[in-house]
Amino acid sequence: MAYAYRDAPGYVIDAMVANGAKGIVVDGTGAGSPTTSQTEAIKRAQAKGVVVVATARTHGGRVQDTPRRREAKIVPGDNLVPEKARILLQLALTKTKDVGDIQRIFNEY
């Protein structure tokens, strides 16, 4: 899990990928938004096949499916706390690496 906060660096995500991460949950600010540096690192991670799920640090809101998230190929974690999203992502990755299939799993469970 990578936590977003003011000026959170993207190198943490890069390090996760360098050490073999197949999926990353980004616990973003507001409605699940990562920092600019994290956004660039997310793009690099996705280019290497890493699946990214967005959750919200507010723990009172939802990270919804939006056209912008779909375009960025980020799976919204809806109302899951990051720890639960991580477990669901781990389970999903045992079955598929396809972002669309993982999105379906998150929608269903």
Coordinates of C-alpha atoms in Angstrom, one line a residue:
M1 CA 0.0 0.0 0.0
A2 CA 1.2 3.5 -0.8
Y3 CA -0.2 6.4 1.2
A4 CA -0.9 9.7 -0.4
Y5 CA -0.2 12.9 1.5
R6 CA 1.0 16.3 0.5
D7 CA 4.1 15.9 -1.8
A8 CA 4.2 12.1 -1.3
P9 CA 7.0 10.8 -3.6
G10 CA 6.5 8.4 -6.4
Y11 CA 9.8 6.6 -5.7
V12 CA 8.0 4.5 -3.0
I13 CA 5.8 3.0 -5.8
D14 CA 8.8 2.6 -8.0
A15 CA 10.5 0.6 -5.2
M16 CA 7.5 -1.6 -4.8
V17 CA 7.6 -2.5 -8.5
A18 CA 11.4 -3.0 -8.4
N19 CA 10.9 -5.5 -5.6
G20 CA 8.2 -7.5 -7.4
A21 CA 4.9 -6.0 -6.6
K22 CA 2.1 -7.2 -8.9
G23 CA -0.5 -4.9 -7.5
I24 CA -0.6 -1.7 -5.5
V25 CA -3.3 -0.1 -3.4
V26 CA -2.9 3.7 -3.3
D27 CA -4.7 5.2 -0.3
G28 CA -5.3 8.6 -1.8
T29 CA -6.5 11.9 -0.5
G30 CA -10.0 13.2 -0.9
A31 CA -11.8 10.9 -3.3
G32 CA -8.7 8.6 -3.7
S33 CA -6.4 11.0 -5.5
P34 CA -2.6 10.3 -5.6
T35 CA 0.0 13.1 -5.8
T36 CA 1.5 14.2 -9.1
S37 CA 4.7 12.3 -8.3
Q38 CA 2.7 9.2 -7.4
T39 CA 0.6 9.5 -10.6
E40 CA 3.7 9.4 -12.7
A41 CA 5.0 6.3 -10.8
I42 CA 1.6 4.6 -11.2
K43 CA 1.9 5.0 -15.0
R44 CA 5.4 3.5 -14.9
A45 CA 4.1 0.6 -12.7
Q46 CA 1.2 0.0 -15.1
A47 CA 3.5 -0.1 -18.0
K48 CA 5.2 -3.1 -16.3
G49 CA 1.8 -4.8 -15.7
V50 CA 1.2 -3.8 -12.2
V51 CA -2.5 -3.4 -11.2
V52 CA -3.4 -0.3 -9.2
V53 CA -6.4 0.1 -6.9
A54 CA -7.4 3.5 -5.4
T55 CA -8.9 3.9 -1.9
A56 CA -9.5 7.0 0.1
R57 CA -7.8 8.0 3.3
T58 CA -10.9 9.8 4.5
H59 CA -12.5 6.4 5.4
G60 CA -15.9 8.0 5.1
G61 CA -16.3 8.3 1.4
R62 CA -16.3 6.2 -1.7
V63 CA -13.8 6.0 -4.5
Q64 CA -16.1 5.6 -7.5
D65 CA -15.7 4.5 -11.0
T66 CA -15.2 7.6 -13.2
P67 CA -14.2 8.1 -16.8
R68 CA -10.9 9.6 -15.7
R69 CA -10.1 6.5 -13.5
R70 CA -11.2 4.2 -16.3
E71 CA -8.9 6.0 -18.8
A72 CA -6.1 5.8 -16.2
K73 CA -6.8 2.0 -15.8
I74 CA -7.1 2.5 -12.0
V75 CA -9.5 0.2 -10.2
P76 CA -11.7 2.1 -7.7
G77 CA -11.8 0.5 -4.3
D78 CA -15.3 2.0 -3.6
N79 CA -15.8 2.0 0.1
L80 CA -13.1 -0.5 1.1
V81 CA -10.4 0.5 3.5
P82 CA -7.0 0.0 2.0
E83 CA -6.3 -3.2 4.1
K84 CA -9.4 -4.9 2.7
A85 CA -8.7 -3.7 -0.8
R86 CA -5.2 -5.2 -0.5
I87 CA -6.6 -8.6 0.4
L88 CA -9.2 -8.5 -2.4
L89 CA -6.5 -7.4 -4.9
Q90 CA -4.2 -10.2 -3.7
L91 CA -7.0 -12.8 -4.2
A92 CA -8.0 -11.3 -7.6
L93 CA -4.4 -11.5 -8.8
T94 CA -4.4 -15.2 -8.2
K95 CA -7.0 -15.5 -10.9
T96 CA -6.2 -12.7 -13.4
K97 CA -4.0 -9.8 -14.3
D98 CA -6.7 -8.2 -16.5
V99 CA -7.8 -4.8 -15.1
G100 CA -11.3 -5.3 -16.4
D101 CA -11.7 -8.6 -14.7
I102 CA -10.2 -7.2 -11.5
Q103 CA -12.7 -4.3 -11.7
R104 CA -15.5 -6.8 -12.0
I105 CA -14.3 -8.6 -8.9
F106 CA -14.1 -5.4 -7.0
N107 CA -17.7 -4.5 -8.1
E108 CA -19.0 -7.9 -7.1
Y109 CA -17.3 -8.3 -3.7

